[in-house]
Coordinates of C-alpha atoms and ligand atoms in Angstrom, one line a residue:
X1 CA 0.0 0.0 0.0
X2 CA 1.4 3.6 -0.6
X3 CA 1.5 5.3 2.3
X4 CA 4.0 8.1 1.8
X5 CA 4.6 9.7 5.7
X6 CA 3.5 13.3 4.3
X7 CA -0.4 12.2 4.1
X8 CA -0.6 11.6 7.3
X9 CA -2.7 13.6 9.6
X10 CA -1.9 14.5 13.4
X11 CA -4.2 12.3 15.4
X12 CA -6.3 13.6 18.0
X13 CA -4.8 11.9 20.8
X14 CA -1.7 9.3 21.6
X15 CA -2.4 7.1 25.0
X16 CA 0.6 5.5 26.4
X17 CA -0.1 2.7 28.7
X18 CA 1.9 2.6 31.6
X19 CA -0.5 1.8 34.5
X20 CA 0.9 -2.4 34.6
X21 CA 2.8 -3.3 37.2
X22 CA 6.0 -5.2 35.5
X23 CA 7.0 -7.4 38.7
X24 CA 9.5 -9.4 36.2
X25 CA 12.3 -6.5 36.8
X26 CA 12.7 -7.1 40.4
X27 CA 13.4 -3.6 40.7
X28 CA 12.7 -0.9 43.5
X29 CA 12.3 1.0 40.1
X30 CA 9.4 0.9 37.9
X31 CA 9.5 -1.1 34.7
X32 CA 9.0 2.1 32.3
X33 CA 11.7 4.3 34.2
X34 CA 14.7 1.8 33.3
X35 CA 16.6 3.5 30.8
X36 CA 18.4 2.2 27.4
X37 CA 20.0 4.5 25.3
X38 CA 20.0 7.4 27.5
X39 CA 16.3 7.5 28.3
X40 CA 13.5 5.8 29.8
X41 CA 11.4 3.3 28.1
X42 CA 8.7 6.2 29.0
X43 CA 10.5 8.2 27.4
X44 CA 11.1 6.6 24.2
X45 CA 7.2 5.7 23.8
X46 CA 6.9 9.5 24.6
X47 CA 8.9 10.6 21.6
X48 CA 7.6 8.6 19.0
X49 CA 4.2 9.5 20.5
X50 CA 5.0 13.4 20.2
X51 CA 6.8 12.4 16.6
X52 CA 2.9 12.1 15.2
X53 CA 1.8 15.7 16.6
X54 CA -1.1 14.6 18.6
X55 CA -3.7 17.6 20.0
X56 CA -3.8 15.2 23.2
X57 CA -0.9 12.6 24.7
X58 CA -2.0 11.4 27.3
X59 CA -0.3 8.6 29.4
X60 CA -2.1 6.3 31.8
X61 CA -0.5 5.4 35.6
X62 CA -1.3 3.4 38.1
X63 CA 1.4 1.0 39.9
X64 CA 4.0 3.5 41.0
X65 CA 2.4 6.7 40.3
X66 CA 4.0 9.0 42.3
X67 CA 7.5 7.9 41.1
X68 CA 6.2 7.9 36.9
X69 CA 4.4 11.1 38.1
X70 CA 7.8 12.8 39.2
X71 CA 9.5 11.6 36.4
X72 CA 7.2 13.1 33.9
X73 CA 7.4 16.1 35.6
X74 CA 11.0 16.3 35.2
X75 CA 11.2 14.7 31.6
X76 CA 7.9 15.8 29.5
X77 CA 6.1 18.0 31.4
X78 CA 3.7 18.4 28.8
X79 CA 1.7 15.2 28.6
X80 CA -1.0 14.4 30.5
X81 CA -1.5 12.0 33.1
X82 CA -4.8 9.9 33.3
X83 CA -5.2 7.4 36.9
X84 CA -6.3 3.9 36.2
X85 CA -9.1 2.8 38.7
X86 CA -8.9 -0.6 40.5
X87 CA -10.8 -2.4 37.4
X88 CA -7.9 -4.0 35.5
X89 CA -7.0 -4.3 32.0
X90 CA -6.1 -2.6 29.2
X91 CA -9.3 -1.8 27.8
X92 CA -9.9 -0.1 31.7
X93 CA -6.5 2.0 30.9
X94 CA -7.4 3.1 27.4
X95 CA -11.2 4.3 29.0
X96 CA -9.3 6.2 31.9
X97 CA -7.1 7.9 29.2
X98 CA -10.0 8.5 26.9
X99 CA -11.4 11.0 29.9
X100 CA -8.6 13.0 29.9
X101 CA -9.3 13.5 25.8
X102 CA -10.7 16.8 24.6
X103 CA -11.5 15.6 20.5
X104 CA -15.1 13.9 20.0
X105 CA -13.5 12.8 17.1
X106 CA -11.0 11.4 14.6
X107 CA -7.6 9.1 15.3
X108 CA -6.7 8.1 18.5
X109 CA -3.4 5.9 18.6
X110 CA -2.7 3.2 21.4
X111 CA 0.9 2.7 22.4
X112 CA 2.7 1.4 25.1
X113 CA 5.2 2.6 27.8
X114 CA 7.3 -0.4 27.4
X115 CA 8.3 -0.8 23.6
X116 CA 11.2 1.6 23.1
X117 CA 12.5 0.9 19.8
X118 CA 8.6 2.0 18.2
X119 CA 9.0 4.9 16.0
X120 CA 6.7 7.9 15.1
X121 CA 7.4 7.0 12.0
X122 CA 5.5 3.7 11.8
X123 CA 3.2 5.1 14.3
X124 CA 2.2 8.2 11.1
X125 CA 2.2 5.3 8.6
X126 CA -0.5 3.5 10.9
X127 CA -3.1 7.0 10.9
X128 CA -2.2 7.0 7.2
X129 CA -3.4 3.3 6.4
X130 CA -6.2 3.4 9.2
X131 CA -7.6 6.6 8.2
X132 CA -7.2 5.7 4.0
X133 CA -9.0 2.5 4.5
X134 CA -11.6 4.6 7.1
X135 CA -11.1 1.9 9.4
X136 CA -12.8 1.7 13.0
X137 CA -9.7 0.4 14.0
X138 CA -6.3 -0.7 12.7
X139 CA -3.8 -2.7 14.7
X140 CA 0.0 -3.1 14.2
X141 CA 0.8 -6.4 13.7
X142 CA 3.9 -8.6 13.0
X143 CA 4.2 -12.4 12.3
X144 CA 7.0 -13.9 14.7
X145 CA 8.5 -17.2 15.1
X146 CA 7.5 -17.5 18.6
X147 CA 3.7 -16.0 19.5
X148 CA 4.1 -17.6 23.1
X149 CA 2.5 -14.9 25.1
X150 CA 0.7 -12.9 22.8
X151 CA -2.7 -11.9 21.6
X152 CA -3.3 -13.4 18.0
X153 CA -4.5 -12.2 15.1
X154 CA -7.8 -13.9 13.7
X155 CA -8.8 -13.3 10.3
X156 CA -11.1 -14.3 7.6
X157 CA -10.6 -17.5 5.4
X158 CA -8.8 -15.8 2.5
X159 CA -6.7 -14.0 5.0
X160 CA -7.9 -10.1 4.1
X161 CA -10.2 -9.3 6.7
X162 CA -9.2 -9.1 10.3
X163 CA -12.3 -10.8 12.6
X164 CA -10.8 -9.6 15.7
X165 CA -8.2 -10.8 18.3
X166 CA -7.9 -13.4 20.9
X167 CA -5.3 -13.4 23.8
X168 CA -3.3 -16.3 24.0
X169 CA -5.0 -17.5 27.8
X170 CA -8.6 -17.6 25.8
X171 CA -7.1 -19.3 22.9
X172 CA -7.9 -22.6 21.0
X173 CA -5.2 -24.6 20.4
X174 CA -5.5 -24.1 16.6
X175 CA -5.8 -20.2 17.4
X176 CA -2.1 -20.5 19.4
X177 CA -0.8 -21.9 16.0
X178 CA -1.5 -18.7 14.8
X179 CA 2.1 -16.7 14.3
X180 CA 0.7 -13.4 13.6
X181 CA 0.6 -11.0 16.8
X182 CA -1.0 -8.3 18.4
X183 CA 1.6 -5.6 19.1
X184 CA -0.6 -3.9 21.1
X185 CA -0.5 -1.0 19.6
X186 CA -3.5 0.7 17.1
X187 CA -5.0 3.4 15.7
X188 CA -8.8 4.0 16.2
X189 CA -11.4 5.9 15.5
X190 CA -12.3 7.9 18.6
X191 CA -16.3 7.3 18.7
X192 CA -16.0 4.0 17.5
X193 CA -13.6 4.0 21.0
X194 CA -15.8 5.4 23.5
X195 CA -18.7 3.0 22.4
X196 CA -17.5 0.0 22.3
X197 CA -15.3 0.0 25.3
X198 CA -18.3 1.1 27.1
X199 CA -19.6 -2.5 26.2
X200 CA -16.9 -4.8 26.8
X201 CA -17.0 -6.9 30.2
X202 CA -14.7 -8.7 32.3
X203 CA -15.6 -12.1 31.4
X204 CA -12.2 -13.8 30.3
X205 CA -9.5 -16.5 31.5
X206 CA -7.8 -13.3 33.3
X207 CA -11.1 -11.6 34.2
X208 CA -9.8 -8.1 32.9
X209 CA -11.0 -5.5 30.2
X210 CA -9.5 -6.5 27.2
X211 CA -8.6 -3.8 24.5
X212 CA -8.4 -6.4 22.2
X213 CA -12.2 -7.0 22.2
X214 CA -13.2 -3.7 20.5
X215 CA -12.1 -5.2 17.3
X216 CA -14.1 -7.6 17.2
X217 CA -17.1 -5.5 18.8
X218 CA -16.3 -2.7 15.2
X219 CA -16.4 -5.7 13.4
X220 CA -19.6 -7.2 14.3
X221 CA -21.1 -3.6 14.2
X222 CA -20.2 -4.2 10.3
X223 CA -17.2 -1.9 10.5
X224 CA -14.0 -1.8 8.9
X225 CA -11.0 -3.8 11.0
X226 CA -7.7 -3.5 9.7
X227 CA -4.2 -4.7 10.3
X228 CA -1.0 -3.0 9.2
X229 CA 2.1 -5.7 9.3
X230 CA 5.2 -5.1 10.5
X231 CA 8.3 -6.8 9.1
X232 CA 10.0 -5.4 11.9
X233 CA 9.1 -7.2 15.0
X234 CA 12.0 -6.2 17.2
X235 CA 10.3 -2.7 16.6
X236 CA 7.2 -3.3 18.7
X237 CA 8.6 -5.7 21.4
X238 CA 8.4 -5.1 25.2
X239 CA 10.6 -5.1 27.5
X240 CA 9.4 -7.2 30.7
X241 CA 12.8 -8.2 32.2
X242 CA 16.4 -7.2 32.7
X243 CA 17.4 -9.8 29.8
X244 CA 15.1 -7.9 27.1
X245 CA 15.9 -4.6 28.6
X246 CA 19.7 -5.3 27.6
X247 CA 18.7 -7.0 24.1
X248 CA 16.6 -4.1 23.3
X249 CA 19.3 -1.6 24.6
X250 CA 22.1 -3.2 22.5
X251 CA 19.2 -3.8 19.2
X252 CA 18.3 0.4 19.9
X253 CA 22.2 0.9 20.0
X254 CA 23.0 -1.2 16.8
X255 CA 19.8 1.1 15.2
X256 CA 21.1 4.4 16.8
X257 CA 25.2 3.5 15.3
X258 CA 23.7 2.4 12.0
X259 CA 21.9 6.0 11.3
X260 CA 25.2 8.2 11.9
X261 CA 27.4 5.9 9.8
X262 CA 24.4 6.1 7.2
X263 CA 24.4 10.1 8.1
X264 CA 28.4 9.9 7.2
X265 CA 30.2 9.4 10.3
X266 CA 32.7 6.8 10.9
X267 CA 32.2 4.1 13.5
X268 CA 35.3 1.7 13.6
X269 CA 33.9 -0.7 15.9
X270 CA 30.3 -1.1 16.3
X271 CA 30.6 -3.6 19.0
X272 CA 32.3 -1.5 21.8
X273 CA 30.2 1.4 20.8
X274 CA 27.8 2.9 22.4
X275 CA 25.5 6.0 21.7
X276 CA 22.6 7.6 23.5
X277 CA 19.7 8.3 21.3
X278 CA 19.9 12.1 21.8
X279 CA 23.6 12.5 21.0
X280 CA 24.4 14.5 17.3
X281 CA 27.6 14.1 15.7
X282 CA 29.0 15.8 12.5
X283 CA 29.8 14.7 9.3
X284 CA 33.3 12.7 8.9
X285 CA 33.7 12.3 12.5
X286 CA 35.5 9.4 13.6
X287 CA 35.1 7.4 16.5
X288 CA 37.5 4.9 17.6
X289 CA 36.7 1.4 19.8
X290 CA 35.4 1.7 23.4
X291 CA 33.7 5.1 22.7
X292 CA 30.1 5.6 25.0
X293 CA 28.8 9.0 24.1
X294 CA 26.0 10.0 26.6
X295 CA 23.1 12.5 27.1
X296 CA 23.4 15.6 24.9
X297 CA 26.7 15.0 23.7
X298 CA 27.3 16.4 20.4
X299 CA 30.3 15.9 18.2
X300 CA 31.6 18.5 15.6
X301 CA 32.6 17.3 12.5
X302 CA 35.9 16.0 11.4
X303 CA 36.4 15.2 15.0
X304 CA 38.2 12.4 16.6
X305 CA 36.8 10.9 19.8
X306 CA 38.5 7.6 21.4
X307 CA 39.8 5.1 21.6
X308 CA 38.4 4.7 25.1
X309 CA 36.2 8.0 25.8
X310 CA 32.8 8.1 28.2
X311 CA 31.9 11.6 27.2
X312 CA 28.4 12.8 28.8
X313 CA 26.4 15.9 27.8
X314 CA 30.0 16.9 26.3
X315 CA 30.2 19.2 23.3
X316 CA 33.3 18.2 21.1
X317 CA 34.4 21.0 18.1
X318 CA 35.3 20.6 14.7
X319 CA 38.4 18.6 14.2
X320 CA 39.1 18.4 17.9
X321 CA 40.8 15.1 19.3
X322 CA 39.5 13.6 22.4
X323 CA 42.1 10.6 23.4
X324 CA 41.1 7.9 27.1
X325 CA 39.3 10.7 28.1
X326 CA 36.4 10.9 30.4
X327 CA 34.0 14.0 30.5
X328 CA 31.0 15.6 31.9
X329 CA 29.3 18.3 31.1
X330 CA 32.3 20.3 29.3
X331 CA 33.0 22.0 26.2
X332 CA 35.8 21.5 23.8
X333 CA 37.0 23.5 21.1
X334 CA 37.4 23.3 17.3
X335 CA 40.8 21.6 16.9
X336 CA 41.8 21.0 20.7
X337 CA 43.2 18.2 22.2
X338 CA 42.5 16.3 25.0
X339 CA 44.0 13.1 26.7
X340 CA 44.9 10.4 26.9
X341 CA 44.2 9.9 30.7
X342 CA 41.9 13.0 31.3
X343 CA 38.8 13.9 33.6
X344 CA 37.0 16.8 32.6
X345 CA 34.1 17.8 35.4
X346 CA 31.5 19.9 34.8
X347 CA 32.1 23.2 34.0
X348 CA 35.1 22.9 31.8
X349 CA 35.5 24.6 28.7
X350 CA 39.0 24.5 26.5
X351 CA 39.2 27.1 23.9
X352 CA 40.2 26.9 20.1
X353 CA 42.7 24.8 19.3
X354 CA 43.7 24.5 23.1
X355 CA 45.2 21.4 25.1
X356 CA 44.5 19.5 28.2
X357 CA 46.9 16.5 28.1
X358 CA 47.7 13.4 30.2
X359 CA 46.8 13.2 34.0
X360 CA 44.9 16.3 33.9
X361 CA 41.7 16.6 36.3
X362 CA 39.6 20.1 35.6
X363 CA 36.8 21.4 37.2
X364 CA 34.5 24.7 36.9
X365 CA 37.6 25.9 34.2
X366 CA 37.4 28.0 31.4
X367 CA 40.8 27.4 29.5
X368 CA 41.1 29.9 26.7
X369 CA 42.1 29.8 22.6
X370 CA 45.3 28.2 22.4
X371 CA 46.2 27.3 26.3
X372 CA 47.9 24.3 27.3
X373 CA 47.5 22.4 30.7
X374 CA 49.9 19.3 29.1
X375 CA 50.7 17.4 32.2
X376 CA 49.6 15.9 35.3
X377 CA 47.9 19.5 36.7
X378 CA 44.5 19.6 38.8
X379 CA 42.8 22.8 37.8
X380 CA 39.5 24.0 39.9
X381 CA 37.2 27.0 39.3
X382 CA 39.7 28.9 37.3
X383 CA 39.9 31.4 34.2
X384 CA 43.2 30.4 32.0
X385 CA 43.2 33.4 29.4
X386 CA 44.5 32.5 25.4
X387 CA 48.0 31.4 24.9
X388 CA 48.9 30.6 28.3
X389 CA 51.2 27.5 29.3
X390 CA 50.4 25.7 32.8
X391 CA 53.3 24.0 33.3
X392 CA 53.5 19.7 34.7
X393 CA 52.2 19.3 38.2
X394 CA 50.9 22.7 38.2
X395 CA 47.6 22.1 41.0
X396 CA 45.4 25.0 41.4
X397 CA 44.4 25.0 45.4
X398 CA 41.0 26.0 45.4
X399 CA 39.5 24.9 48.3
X400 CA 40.5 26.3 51.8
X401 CA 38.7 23.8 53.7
X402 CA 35.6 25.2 53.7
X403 CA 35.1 27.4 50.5
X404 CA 36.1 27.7 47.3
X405 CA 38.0 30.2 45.8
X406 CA 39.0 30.8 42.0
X407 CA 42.2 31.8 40.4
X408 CA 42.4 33.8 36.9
X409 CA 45.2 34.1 35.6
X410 CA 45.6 36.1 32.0
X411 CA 46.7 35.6 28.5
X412 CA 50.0 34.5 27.5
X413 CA 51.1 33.6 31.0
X414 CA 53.6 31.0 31.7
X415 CA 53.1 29.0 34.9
X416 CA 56.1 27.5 35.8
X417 CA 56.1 23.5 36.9
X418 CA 54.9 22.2 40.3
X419 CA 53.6 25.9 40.8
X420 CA 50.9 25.8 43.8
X421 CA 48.1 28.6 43.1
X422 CA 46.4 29.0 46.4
X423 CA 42.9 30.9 45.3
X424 CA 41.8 33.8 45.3
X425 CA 44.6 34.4 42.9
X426 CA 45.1 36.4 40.3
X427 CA 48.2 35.9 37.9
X428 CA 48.4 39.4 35.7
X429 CA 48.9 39.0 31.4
X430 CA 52.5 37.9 30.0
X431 CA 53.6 37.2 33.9
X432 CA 55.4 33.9 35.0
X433 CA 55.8 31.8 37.8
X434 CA 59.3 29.9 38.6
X435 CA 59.2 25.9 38.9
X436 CA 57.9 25.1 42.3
X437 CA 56.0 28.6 43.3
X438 CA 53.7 28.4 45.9
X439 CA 51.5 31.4 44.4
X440 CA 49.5 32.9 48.0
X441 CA 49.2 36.7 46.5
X442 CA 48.5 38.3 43.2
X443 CA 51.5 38.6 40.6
X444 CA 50.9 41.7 38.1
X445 CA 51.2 42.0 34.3
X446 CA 54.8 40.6 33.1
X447 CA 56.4 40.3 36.6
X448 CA 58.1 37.0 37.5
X449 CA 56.9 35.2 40.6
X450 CA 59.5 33.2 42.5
X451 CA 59.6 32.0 45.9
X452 CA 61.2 28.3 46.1
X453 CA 63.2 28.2 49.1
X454 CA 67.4 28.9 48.1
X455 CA 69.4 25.7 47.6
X456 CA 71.3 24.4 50.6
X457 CA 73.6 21.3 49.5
X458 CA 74.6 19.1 52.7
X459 CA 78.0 17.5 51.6
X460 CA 78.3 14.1 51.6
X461 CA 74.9 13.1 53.3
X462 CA 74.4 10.1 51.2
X463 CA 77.9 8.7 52.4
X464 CA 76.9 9.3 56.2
X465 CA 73.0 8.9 56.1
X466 CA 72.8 6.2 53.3
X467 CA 76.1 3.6 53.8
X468 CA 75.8 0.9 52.8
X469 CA 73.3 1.7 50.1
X470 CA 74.1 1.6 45.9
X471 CA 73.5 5.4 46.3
X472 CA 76.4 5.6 48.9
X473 CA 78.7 3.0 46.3
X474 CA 77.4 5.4 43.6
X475 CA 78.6 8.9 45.3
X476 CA 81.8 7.7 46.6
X477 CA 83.2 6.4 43.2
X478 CA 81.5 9.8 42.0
X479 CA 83.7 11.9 44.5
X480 CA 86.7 9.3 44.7
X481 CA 87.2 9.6 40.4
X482 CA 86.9 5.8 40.7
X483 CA 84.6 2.7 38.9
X484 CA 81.8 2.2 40.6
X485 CA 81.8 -1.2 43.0
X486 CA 85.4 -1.5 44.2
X487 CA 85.9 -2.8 47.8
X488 CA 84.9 0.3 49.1
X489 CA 85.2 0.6 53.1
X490 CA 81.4 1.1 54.9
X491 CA 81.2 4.2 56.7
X492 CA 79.2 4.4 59.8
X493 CA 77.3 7.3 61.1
X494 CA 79.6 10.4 62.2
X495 CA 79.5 12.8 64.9
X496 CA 78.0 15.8 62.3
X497 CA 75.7 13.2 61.0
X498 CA 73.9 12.1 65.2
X499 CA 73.9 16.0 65.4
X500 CA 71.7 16.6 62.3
X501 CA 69.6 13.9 62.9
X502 CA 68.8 14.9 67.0
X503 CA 68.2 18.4 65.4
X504 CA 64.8 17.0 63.7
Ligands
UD1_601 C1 -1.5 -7.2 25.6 C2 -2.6 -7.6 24.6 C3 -2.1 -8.7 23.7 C4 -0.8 -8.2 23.0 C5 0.2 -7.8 24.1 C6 1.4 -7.2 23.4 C7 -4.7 -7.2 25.7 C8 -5.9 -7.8 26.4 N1 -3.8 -8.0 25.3 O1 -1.2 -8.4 26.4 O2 -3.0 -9.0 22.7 O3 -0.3 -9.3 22.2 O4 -0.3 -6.8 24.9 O5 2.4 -7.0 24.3 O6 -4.7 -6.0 25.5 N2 -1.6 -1.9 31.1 C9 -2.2 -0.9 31.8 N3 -3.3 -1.2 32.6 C10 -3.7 -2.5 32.8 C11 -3.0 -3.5 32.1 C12 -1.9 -3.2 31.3 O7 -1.9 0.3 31.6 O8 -4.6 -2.7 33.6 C13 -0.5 -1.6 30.3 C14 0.8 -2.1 30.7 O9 1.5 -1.2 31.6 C15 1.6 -2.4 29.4 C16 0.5 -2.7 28.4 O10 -0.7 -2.1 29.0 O11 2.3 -1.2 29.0 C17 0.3 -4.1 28.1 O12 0.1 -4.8 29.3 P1 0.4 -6.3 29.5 O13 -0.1 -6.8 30.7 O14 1.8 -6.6 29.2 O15 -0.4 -6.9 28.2 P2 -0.7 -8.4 27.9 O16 -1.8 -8.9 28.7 O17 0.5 -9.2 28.0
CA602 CA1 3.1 -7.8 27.8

């Protein structure tokens, strides 16, 4: 059937069901709130409802309502939430959701909260063959190797005419040989809705309202039942325990790599892989094994991230290299580097073409155009201005042991190795610090910070403090202008050498 995705019209309402109780997790949290590919099953039946532009979405709780309450307060703020009564089923939910529709007519679209790799897409194709065919209703259906568990599709002799459905508890034997499924979810036409779940009972093997049995109340009202088959049957599985909730995960992440490499990005190994559905990346980026790209991460193109990154909500520039890094909430620019061996905490931001290298721990640190932290540095609520160099082992003390302070220090600066910046400081443009500063009060424009204590060299300590030792062999053939390892006499501890030690 032709169904191009532009004919389709917005439905009137999307109801999500969400009100079961899914005891098969063993979880404290509720099924729908586990997340796979950076989102909650909720949330993924939430987007490809809100895909379809529906006037109404409304989503029906029951078990755990406060907790699916909170989280669609946080999450999607703008659905609707509809309270299942005691009466159980899913024809009970769609009737509790139906009250919390405005529209007396047109589509309304069932989905549920636990089938996370459904797309709007399929869901606009369904409104476009249910309302072409002016169906009463229209289910999504898929033919499986394995209907254990599922509602079955009964149709007419020839096959074209969908009678209704039977759930798999009610059914015959011959009906359970039947391989086509209910997905469970449908588009139907709202008044056609109301009426006919305002006749179905309770009187089934699981003594519930079923859904199921308004097709075949449409159908013996002499009205139109349709089903629209999926070849894609991984699409409209649910997740009831942790071992689907990790095959669907991997199945959404194997979908998710396959649309960037198909969007022109380069993914050299799928398998240790992994990306959240919400993360964007540019053309002709590359990412290397053992990348997970999390939240809103967003790559810039030409960019080269791994091997070996976790980057969350991270925004990477154009032709910037991230190397073994692992980041939250920062920005990096077009055409730094960062790694390998790198925590960036939230709050860091590394200018054009800038550098954080190995061993490097930021926090709350705006790094400029072109500065360089290379080496083995901490760096805590600081401003680095462009072009300055933080020398190795450079640790910016930011904490006093109660509050924390920040240091700024401004462009073109050179900060000298194992320099100690005890904040508030404030390090001037062009200054410098010498190797080993201990930075307490503010150095101005171009001056030269030094305050290392002078060099005091205590002659022959190693022979007197160390005989005995390979150092002590080593500095004796040193002073003597001999080879090392000659039968060298052991000197014991001297008169100076007691003095300096009691003096301790
Ligand atoms: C249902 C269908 C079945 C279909 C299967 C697909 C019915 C009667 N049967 O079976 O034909 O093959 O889905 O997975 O509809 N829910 C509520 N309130 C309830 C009961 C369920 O909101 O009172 C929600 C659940 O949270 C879940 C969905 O409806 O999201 C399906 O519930 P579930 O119990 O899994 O449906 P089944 O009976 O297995
Ligand atoms: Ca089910």
């Amino acid at each position: 059937m032709e169904t191009p995705a532009s004919a389709a019209v917005a439905p009137a309402a999307v109801i999500v069901l969400a009100a079961g109780a899914g005891t098969r997790m063993k979880s404290r949290t509720p099924k729908v709130l586990h997340p796979i590919g950076g989102r909650s099953l909720l949330g993924h039946a939430i987007t490809a409802a809100e895909g379809t532009g529906p006037a109404d979405l409304v989503v029906v709780v029951r078990h755990e309502r406060e907790k699916l309450i909170q989280h669609l307060t946080e999450h999607a703020s703008e659905v609707t939430v509809a309270d299942q009564d005691e009466i159980p089923g899913t024809g009970r939910a769609v009737q509790c959701g139906l009250e919390k529709v405005s529209a007396t007519s047109g589509t309304v679209l069932v989905t549920y909260g636990d089938v996370p790799l459904l797309e709007a897409e399929t869901l606009r194709e369904l409104v476009v063959v249910h309302e072409q065919a002016g169906a009463a209703a229209t289910v999504l259906s898929a033919r499986v190797a394995d209907p254990t568990g599922y509602g079955r599709i009964l149709r007419s002799q020839d096959g074209s005419e969908v009678l209704g459905i039977v759930e798999e508890k009610d059914a015959t034997e011959d009906q359970r040989a039947i391989d086509e499924i209910n997905s469970g979810i449908y588009a139907f036409d709202l008044e056609v809705l109301r009426d006919a779940l305002g006749r179905i009972g309770t009187d089934n093997a699981q003594g519930e309202m079923y859904l199921t049995d308004v097709l075949g109340i449409a159908r013996s009202d002499g009205r139109t039942v349709r089903a629209l088959v999926t070849d894609d049957a991984m699409m409209v599985e649910g997740a009831n325990d942790r071992v689907q909730l990790a095959q669907l995960g991997a199945e959404m992440n194997r979908r998710i790599l396959e649309r960037h490499m198909r969007a022109g990005v380069t993914i050299v190994d799928p398998a240790t892989t992994w990306i959240d559905a919400d993360v964007s990346i540019g053309t002709d980026a590359t990412i290397l094994p053992g990348v997970q790209l999390h939240g809103a991460t967003d790559i810039g193109e030409d960019a080269v991230i791994g091997p070996d990154c976790t980057l969350r909500d991270t925004e990477v520039g154009a032709r910037a290299e991230v190397v073994r890094t692992h980041s939250v909430l920062a920005v990096i620019g077009d055409e730094a580097t960062v790694g390998p061996f790198t925590y960036l905490r939230p709050g860091t931001s590394l200018g054009r073409g800038g550098k954080i290298g190995g061993f490097v721990e930021t926090k709350n640190a705006q790094i400029g155009d072109g500065a360089k932290v290379p080496h083995l540095s901490y760096v805590g609520d600081a401003e680095i201005g462009e072009g300055t160099n933080i020398g190795a082992a450079t640790i910016f003390a930011n904490y006093d042991g109660q509050n924390k302070h920040r240091t700024t220090i401004g462009k073109h600066v050179r900060v000298g190795s194992d320099s100690v910046l005890v904040a508030p400081v404030t390090i001037g443009d062009g200054a410098a610090t010498g190797a080993g500063t201990v930075v307490r009060k503010d150095v101005p424009p171009g001056a030269l910070a030094v305050n290392a204590v002078g060099q005091r060299n205590v002659e022959g300590w190693t022979l007197r403090r160390r005989a005995g030792t390979a150092a002590e062999d080593a500095a004796r053939a040193a002073l003597e202008g001999r080879p090392e390892n000659g039968a060298t006499p052991t000197a014991g501890p001297d008169a100076d050498d007691n003095k300096e030690h009691q003096q301790r």
